[in-house]
Coordinates of C-alpha atoms and ligand atoms in Angstrom, one line a residue:
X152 CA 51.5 21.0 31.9
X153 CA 50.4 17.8 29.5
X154 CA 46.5 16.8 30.3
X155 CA 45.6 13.4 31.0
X156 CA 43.8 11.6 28.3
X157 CA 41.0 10.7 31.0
X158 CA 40.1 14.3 32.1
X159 CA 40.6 15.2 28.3
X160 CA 37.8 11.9 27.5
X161 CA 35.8 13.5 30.6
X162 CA 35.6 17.3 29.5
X163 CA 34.7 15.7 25.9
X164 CA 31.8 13.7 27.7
X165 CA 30.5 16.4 29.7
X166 CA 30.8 18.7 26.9
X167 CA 28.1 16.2 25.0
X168 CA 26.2 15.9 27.5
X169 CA 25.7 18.9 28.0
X170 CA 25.3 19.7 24.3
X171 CA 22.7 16.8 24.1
X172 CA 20.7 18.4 26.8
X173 CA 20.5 21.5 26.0
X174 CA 19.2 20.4 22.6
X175 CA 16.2 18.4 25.0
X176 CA 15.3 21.4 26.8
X177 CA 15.4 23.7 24.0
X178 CA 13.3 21.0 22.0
X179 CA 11.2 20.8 25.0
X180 CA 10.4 24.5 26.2
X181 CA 11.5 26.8 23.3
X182 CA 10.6 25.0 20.3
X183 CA 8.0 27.1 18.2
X184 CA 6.0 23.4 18.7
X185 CA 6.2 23.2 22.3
X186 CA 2.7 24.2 23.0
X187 CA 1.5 21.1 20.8
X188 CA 0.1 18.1 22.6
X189 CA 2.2 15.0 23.5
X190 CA 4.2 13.0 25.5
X191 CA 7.2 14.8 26.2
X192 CA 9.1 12.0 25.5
X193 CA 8.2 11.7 21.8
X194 CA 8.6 16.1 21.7
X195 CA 12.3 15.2 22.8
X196 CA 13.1 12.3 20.0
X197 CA 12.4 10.8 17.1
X198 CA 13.7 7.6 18.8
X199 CA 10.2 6.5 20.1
X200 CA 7.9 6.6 17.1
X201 CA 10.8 4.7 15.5
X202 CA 10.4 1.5 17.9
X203 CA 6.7 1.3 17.0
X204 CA 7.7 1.6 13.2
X205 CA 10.3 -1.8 13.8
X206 CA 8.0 -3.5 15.7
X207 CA 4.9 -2.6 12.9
X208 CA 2.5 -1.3 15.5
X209 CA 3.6 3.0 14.1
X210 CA 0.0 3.1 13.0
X211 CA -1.8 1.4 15.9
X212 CA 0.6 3.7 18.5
X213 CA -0.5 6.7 16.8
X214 CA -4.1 6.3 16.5
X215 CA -4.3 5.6 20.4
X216 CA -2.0 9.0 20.7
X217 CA -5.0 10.7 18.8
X218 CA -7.5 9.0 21.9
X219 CA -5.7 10.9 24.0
X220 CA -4.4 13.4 23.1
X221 CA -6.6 15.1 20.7
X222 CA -6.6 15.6 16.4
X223 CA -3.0 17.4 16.6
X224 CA -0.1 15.6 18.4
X225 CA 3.8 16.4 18.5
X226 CA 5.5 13.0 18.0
X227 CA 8.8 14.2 17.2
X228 CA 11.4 17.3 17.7
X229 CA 10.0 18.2 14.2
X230 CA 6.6 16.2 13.6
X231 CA 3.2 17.1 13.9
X232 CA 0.6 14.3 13.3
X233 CA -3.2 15.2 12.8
X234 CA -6.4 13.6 12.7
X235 CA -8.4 16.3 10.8
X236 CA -10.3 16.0 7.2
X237 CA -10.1 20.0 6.4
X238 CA -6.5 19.9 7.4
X239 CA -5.7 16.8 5.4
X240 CA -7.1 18.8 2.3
X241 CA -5.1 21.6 3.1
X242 CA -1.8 19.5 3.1
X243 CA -2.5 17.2 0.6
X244 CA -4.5 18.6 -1.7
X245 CA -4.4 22.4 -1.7
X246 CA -0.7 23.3 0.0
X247 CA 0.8 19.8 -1.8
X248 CA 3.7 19.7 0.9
X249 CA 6.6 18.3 -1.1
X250 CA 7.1 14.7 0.6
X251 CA 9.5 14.1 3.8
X252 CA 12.8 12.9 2.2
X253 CA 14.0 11.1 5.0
X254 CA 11.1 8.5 5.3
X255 CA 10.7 8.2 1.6
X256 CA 14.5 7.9 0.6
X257 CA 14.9 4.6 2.6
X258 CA 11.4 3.1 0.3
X259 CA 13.9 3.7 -2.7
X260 CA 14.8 0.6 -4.8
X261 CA 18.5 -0.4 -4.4
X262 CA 19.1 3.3 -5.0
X263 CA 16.6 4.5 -7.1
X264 CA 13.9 6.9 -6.6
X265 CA 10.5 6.2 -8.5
X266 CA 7.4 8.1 -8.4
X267 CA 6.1 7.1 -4.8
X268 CA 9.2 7.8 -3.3
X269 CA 10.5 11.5 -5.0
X270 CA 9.8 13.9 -2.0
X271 CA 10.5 16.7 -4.7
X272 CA 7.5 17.7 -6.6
X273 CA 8.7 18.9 -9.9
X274 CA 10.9 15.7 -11.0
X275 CA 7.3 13.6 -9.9
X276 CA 5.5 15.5 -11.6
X277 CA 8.0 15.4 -14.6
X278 CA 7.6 11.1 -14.0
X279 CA 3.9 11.1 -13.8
X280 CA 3.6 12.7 -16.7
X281 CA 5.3 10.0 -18.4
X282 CA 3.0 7.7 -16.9
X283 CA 0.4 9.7 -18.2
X284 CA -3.6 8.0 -18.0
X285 CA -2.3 4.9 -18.0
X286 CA -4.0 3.0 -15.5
X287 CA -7.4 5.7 -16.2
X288 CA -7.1 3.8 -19.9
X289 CA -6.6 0.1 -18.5
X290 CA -10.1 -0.6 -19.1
X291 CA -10.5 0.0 -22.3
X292 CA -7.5 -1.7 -23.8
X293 CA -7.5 -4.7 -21.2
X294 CA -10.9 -5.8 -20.2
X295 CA -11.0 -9.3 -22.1
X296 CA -7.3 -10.5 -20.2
X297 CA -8.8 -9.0 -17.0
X298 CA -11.8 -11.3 -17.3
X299 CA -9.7 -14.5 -18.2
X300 CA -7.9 -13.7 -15.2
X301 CA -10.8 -13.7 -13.0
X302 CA -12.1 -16.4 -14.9
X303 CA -8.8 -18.5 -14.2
X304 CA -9.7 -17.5 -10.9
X305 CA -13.0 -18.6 -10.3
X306 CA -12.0 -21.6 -12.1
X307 CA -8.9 -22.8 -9.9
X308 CA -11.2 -22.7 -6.7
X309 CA -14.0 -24.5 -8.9
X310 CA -11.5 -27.4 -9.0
X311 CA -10.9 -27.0 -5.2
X312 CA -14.8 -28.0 -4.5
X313 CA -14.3 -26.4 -1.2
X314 CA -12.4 -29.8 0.0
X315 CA -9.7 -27.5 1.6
X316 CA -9.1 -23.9 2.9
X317 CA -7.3 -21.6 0.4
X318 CA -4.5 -18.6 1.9
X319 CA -6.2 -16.1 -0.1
X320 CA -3.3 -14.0 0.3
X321 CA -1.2 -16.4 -1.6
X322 CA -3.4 -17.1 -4.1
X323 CA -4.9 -13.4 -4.6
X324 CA -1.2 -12.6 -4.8
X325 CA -0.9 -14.3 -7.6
X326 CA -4.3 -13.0 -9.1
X327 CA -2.9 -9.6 -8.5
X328 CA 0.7 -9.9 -10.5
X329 CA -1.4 -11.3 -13.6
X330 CA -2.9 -8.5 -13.4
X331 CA -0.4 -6.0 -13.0
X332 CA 2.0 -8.0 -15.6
X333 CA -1.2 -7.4 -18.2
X334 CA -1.3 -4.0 -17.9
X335 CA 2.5 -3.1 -17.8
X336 CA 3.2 -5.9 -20.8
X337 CA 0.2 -6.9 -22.2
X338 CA 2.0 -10.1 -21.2
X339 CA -0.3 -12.8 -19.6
X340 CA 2.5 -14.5 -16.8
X341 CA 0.1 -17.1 -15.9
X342 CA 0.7 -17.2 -11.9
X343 CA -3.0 -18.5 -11.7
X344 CA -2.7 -21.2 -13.4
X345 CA 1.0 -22.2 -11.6
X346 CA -1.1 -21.8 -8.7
X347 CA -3.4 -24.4 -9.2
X348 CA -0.4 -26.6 -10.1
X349 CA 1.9 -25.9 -6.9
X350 CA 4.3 -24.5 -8.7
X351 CA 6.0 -21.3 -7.5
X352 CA 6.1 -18.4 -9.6
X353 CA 9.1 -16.1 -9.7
X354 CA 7.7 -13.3 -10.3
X355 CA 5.1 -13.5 -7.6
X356 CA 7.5 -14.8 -5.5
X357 CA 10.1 -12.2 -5.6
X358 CA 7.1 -9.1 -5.0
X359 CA 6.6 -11.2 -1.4
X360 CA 10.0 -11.4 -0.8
X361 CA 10.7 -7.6 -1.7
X362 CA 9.7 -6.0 2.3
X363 CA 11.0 -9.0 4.3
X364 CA 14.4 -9.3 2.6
X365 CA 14.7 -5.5 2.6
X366 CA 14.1 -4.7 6.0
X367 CA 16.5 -8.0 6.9
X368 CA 19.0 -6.2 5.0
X369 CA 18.6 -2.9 7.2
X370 CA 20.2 -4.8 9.9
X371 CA 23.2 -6.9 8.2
X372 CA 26.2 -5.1 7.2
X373 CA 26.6 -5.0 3.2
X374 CA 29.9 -6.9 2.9
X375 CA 27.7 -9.7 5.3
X376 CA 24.7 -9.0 3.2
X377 CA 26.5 -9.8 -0.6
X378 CA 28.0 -12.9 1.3
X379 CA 25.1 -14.3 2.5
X380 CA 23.2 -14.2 -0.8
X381 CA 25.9 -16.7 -2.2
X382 CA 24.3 -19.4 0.1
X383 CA 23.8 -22.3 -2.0
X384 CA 20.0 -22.6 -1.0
X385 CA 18.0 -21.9 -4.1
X386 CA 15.2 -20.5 -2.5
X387 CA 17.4 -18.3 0.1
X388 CA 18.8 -17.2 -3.0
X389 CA 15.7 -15.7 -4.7
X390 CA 14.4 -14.6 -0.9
X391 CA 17.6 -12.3 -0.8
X392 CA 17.5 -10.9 -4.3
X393 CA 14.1 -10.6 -5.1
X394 CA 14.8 -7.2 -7.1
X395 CA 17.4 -8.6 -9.5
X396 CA 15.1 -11.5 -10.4
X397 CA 12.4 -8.7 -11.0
X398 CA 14.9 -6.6 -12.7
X399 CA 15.5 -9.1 -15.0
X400 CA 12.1 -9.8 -16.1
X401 CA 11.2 -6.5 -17.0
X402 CA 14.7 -6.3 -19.4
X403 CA 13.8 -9.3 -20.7
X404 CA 9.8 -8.4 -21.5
X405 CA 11.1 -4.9 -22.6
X406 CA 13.9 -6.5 -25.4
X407 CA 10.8 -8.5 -26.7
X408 CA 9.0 -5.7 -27.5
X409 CA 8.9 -5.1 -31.4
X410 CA 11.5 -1.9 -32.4
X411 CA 9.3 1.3 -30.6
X412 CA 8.8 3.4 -33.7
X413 CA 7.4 6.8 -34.2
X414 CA 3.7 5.3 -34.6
X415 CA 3.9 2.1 -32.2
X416 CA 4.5 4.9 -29.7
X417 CA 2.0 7.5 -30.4
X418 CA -0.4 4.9 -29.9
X419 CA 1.5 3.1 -26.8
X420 CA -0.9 1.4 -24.7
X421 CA 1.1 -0.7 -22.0
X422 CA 3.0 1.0 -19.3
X423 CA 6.4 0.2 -20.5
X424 CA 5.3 1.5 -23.7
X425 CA 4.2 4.6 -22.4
X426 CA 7.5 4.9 -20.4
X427 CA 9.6 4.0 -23.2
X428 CA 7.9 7.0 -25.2
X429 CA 9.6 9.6 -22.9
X430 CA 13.1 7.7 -22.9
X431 CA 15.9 10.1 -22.8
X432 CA 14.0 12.9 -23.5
X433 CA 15.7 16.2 -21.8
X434 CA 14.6 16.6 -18.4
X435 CA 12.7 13.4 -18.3
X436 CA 15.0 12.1 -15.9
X437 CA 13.9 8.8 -17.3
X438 CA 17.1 6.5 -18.7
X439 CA 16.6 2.6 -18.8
X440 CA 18.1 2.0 -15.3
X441 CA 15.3 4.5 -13.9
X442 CA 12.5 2.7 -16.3
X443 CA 13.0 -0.4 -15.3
X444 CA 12.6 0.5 -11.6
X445 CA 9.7 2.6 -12.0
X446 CA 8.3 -0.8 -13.6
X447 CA 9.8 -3.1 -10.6
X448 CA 8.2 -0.1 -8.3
X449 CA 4.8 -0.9 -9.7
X450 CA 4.5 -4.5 -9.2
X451 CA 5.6 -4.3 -5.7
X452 CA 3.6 -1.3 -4.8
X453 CA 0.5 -2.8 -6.7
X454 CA 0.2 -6.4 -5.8
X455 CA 0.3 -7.2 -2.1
X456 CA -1.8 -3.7 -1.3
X457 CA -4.4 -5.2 -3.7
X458 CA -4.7 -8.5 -2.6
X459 CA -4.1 -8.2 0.8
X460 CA -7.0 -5.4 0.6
X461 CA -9.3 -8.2 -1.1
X462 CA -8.1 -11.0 1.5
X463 CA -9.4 -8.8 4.5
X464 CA -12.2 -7.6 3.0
X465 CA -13.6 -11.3 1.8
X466 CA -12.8 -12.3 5.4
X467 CA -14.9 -9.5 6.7
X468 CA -17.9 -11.1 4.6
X469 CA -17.5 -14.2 5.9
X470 CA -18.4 -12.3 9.6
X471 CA -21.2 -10.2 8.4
X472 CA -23.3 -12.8 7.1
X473 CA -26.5 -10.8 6.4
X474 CA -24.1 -8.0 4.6
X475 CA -23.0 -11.2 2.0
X476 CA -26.5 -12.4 1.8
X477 CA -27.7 -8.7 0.7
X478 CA -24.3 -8.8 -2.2
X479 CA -24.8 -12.2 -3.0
X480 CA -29.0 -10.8 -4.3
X481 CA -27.4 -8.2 -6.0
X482 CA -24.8 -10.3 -8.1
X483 CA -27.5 -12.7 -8.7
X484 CA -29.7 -10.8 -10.0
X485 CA -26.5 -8.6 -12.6
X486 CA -25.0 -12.2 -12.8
X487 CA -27.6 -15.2 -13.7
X488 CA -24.8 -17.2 -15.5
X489 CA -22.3 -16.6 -12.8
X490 CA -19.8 -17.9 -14.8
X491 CA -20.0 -14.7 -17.4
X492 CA -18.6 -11.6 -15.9
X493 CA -19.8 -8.3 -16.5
X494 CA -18.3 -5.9 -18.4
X495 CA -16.7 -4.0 -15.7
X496 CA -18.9 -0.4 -16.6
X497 CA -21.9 -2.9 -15.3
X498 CA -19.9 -3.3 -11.9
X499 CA -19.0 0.4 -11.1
X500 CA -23.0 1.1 -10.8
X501 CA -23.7 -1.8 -8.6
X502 CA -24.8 0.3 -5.5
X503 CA -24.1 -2.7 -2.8
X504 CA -20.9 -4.1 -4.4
X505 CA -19.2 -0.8 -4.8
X506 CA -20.5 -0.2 -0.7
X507 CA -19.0 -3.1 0.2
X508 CA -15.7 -2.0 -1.7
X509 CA -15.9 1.3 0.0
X510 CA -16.6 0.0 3.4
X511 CA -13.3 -3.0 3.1
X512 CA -11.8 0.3 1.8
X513 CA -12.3 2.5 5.0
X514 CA -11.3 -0.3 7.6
X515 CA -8.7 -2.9 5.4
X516 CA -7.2 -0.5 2.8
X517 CA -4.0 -1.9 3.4
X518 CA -1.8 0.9 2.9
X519 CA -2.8 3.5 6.1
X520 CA 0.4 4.5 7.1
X521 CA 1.3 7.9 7.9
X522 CA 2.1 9.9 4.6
X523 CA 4.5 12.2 5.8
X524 CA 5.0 15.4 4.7
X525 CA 7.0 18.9 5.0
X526 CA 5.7 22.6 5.4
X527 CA 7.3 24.4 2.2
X528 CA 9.8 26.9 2.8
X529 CA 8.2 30.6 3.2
X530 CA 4.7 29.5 4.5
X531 CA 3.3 29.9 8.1
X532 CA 1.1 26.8 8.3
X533 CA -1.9 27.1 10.5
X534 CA -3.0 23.8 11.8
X535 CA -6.2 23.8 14.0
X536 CA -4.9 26.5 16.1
X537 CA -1.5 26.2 16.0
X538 CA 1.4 28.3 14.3
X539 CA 3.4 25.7 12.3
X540 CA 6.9 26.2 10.9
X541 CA 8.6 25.6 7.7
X542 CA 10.3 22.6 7.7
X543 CA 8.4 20.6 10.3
X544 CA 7.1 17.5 9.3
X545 CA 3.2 16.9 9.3
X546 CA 1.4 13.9 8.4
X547 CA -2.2 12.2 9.3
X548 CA -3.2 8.6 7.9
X549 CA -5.9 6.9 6.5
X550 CA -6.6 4.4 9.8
X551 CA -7.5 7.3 11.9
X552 CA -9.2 9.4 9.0
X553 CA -11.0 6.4 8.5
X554 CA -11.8 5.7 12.0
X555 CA -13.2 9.2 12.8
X556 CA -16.4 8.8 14.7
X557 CA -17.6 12.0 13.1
X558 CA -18.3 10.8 9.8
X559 CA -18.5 7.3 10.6
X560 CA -20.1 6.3 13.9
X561 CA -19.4 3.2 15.4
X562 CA -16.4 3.4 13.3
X563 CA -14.7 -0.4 13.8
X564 CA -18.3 -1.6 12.4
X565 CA -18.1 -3.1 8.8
X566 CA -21.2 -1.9 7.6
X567 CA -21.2 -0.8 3.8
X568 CA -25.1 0.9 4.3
X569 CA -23.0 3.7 5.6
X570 CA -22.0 4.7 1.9
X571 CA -25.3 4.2 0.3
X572 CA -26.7 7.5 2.6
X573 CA -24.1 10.0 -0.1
X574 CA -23.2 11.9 3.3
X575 CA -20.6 14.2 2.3
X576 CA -18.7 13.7 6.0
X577 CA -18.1 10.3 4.5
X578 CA -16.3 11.4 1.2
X579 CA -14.6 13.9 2.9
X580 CA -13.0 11.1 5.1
X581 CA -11.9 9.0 3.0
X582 CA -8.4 8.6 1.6
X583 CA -7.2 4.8 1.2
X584 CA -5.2 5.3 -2.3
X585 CA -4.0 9.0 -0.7
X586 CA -4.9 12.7 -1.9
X587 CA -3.5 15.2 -4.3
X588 CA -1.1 15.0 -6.7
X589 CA 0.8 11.8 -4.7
X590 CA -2.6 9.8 -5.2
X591 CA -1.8 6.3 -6.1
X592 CA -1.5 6.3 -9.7
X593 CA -2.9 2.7 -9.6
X594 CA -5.9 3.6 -8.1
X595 CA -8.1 2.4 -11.3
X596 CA -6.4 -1.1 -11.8
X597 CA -6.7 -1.4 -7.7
X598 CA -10.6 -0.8 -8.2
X599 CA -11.1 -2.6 -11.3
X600 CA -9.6 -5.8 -9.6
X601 CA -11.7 -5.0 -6.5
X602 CA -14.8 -4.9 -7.9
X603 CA -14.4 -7.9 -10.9
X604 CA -12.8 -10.5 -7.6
X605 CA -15.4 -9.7 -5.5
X606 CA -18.0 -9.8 -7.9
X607 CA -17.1 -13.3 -9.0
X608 CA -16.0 -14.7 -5.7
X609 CA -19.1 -14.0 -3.8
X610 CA -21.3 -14.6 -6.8
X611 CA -19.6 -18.3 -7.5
X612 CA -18.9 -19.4 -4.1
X613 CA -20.0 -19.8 -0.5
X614 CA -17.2 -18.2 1.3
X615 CA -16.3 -19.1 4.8
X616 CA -13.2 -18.8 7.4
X617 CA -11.2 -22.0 8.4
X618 CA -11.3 -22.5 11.7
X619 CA -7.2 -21.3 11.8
X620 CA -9.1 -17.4 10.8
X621 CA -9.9 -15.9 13.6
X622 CA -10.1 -12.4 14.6
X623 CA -6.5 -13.3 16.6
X624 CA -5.0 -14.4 13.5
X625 CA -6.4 -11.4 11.4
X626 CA -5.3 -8.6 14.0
X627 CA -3.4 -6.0 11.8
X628 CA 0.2 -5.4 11.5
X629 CA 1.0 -2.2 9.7
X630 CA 4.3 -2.3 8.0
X631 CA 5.0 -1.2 4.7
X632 CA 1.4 -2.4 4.1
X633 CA -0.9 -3.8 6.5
X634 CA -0.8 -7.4 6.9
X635 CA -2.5 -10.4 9.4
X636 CA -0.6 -10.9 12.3
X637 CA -0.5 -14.5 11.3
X638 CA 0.8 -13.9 7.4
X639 CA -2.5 -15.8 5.9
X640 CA -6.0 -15.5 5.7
X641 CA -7.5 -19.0 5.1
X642 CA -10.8 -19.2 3.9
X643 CA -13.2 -22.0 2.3
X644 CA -14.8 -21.5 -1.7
X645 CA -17.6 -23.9 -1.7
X646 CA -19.6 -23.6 -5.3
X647 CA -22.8 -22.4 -4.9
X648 CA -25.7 -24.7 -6.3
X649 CA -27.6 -21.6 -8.5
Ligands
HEM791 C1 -5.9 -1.5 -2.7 C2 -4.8 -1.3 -3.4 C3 -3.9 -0.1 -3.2 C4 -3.8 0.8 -2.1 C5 -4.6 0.7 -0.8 C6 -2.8 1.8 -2.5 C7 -2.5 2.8 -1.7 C8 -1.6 3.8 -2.1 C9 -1.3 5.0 -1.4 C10 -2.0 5.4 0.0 C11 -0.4 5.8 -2.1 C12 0.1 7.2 -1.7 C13 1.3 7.1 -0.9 C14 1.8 8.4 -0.4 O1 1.2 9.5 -0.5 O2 2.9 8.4 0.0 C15 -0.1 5.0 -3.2 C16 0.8 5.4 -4.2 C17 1.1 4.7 -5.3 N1 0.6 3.5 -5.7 FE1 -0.9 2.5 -4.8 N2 -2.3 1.4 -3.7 C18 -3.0 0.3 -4.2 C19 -2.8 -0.3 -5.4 C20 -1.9 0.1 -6.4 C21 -1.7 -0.5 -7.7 C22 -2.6 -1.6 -8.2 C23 -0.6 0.1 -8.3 C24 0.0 -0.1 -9.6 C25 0.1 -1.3 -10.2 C26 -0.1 1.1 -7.3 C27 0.9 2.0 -7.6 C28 1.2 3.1 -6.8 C29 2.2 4.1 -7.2 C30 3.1 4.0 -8.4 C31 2.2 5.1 -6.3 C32 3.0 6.4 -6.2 C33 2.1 7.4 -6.9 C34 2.8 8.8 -7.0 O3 3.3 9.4 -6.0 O4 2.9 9.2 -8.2 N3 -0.9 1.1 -6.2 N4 -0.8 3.8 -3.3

């Protein structure tokens, strides 16, 4: 007897259906995590967290699940998220959980894995290696661009007179890429000075453009995608290829670079020189394609985390007046010409500056995502109490380390006194570049900037918000980094008179 294609199409519906709930209820009730905290609607999906994730509110969502529901939350069929400094040593630094592939794989660039994003650990460690110390050895071999920079810097809101607000985000953007350009080139791009002009950089440009055109392109079909970047707009068409224009920059900086001999590279000092040592050596895994990426990877993952860092935490000065009044002594006291910089060995012992790094750090670090991880095969991870399987996913981030009233009461408080007491609680808390072997590699050029922009801003200037800065217009998003909910931070640079 020939079935009907309805009851066929039913019994096939049913038959998912059924599938599909079985896999809730087992998820629910039988899961070696269903004893973990949670809404039970987050145990059964991954669906949930997602939504938070699109609409950039994953890291706000989570730190309320923390409120309450305690340091160890289920958020997923297979995710565990915790608020807890000794187990965020234990992942991080002691177990170093290999990363979770399926969050990291989409952060690749048009394909290609670079060091952030390899959730194995033995090909990163294989690429760090050829990064080697080179941002440890930044100081050394590029102090006197670092200070023109800053000196460009001080000098472009100099010319301003404080007759108008600046987007600090826009122009410490700009600041940034210099910077990161100097140290990967030794090349000096100049996006200061086009600055002061009004004239766009490129380069700048296309590290801005990098997270809005990608996550537009999640949601157009490819063959829509490659049409729509033919538009004849000439800025539409740098917005929706901002890694081809970087792409070709670093070619063209690399084919400028004098032949790499044996003895240029023993003694290579810039990060493409350093990468171009380890070129197609066996198992570096490094060929051009994957060395101009790793270089592409570093000016996007450098600039905007630095400077949007910088923009909240000059904003945060400009509302804790008697905290900028207490740096401002400092500085004039290291500073008496304020137009000659220290040497930046002079600025990491400034107790109050490096505080008030710390402290812009702790609540603005821009980058406080969760950094998600996965329990190696083999081990039975114990996580405050609870039995933890390989292959779940566990993760914590730096907002709600940060924010842990434990080690730093009245946590939402900006108040950089809190690291001059050396309380260990407060150390132990603190992880805004990271932990472990994944710590940002650019951890010392993201300092070195810190301290030398901060030191010359708030030694040169009177810095206050523009009436369109408010704490409305500064409430964070979190996406790939954190960001103002209104995409600038305006603030006024008048010179000081002494
Ligand atoms: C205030 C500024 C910065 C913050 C808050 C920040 C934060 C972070 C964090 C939290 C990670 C770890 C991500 C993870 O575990 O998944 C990371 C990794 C990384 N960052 Fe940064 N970063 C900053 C500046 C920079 C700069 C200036 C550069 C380079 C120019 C840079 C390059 C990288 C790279 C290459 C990685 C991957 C490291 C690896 O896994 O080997 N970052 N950053």
């Amino acid at each position: 007897m020939a079935v009907a294609l309805s009851d066929l199409l039913f019994a096939l519906f049913g038959a998912g259906f059924l599938l599909s709930a079985s896999k809730i209820v087992y998820t629910a009730f039988f899961s070696a995590l269903r004893d973990i905290p949670g809404p039970w609607y987050m145990a059964v999906s991954d669906f949930w967290l997602g939504t938070h994730l699109l609409r950039f509110q994953q890291t706000s969502t989570v730190h309320e699940l923390f409120r309450k529901y305690g340091p160890v939350v289920r958020v997923g069929p297979n995710k565990v998220i915790f608020c807890d400094a000794a187990a965020m040593r234990s992942v991080y630094v002691q177990g170093k959980f290999p990363k979770n592939p399926e969050i990291y794989g989409k952060l690749d660039i048009d394909g290609y894995e670079f060091s952030l994003t390899m959730a194995d650990n033995a090909s990163h460690s294989v690429r760090r290696r050829a990064i080697g110390s080179h941002y440890y050895s930044i100081l050394s071999q590029f102090q006197s661009q670092m200070h023109q920079i800053t000196q460009q810097l001080i000098n472009n809101l100099d010319a301003l007179s404080g007759r108008e607000p600046v987007d600090c985000l826009l122009l410490l953007k700009n600041y940034m890429i210099d910077m990161v350009v100097v140290s990967t080139f030794g090349f000096e791009l100049g996006a200061l000075q086009k600055w002061s002009v009004d004239t766009p950089e490129l380069i700048s440009d296309a590290v801005s453009d990098y997270p809005k055109s990608s996550l537009m392109k999640l949601f157009v079909p490819s063959l829509l995608w490659k049409a729509l970047c033919l538009f004849p707009n000439a800025r539409w068409r740098r917005f929706s290829q901002p890694v081809k224009i970087l792409k070709e920059f670093v070619v063209a900086r690399i084919a400028e670079l004098p032949q790499i001999d044996d003895k240029k590279v023993s003694d290579a000092t810039t990060l493409v020189e350093r990468l171009l040592k380890h070129l197609d050596a066996p198992n570096s895994g490094l060929d051009m394609d994957n060395l101009v990426m790793e270089t592409v990877a570093h000016f996007i993952a450098g600039t905007e985390t630095s400077s949007i860092t910088l923009s909240y935490l000059l904003w945060q000065l400009t509302c804790s007046p008697e905290v900028t009044e207490k740096l401002q002594r400092e500085l004039d006291e290291e500073m008496p010409d304020p137009h000659v910089i220290p040497d930046i060995g002079v600025l990491q012992e400034l107790p109050y500056l490096n505080a008030c790094i710390q402290e812009g750090l702790r609540v603005h670090g821009a980058f406080t995502n969760l950094l998600e991880r996965v329990v190696p095969p083999g081990s039975d991870f114990q996580l405050m109490g609870y039995s933890i399987p390989a292959g779940t996913v566990v993760a914590t981030q730096a907002w709600s380390i940060h924010r842990d009233p434990r080690a730093f009461p009245s946590p939402e408080r900006f108040d950089p006194e809190r690291w001059l007491k050396n309380d260990p609680q407060c150390a132990a808390h603190f992880m805004p570049f990271g932990l472990g072997t994944r710590v940002c590699s650019g951890q010392p050029l993201a300092q070195t900037t810190l301290r030398l922009a901060t030191a010359a801003l708030v030694r040169n200037f009177t810095i206050r918000a523009d009436k369109t800065t408010t704490k409305e217009s500064m409430k964070v998003w979190h996406g790939f980094s954190n960001f103002p909910a209104s995409g600038q931070c305006k603030l006024v640079f008048t010179p000081r008179t002494s």
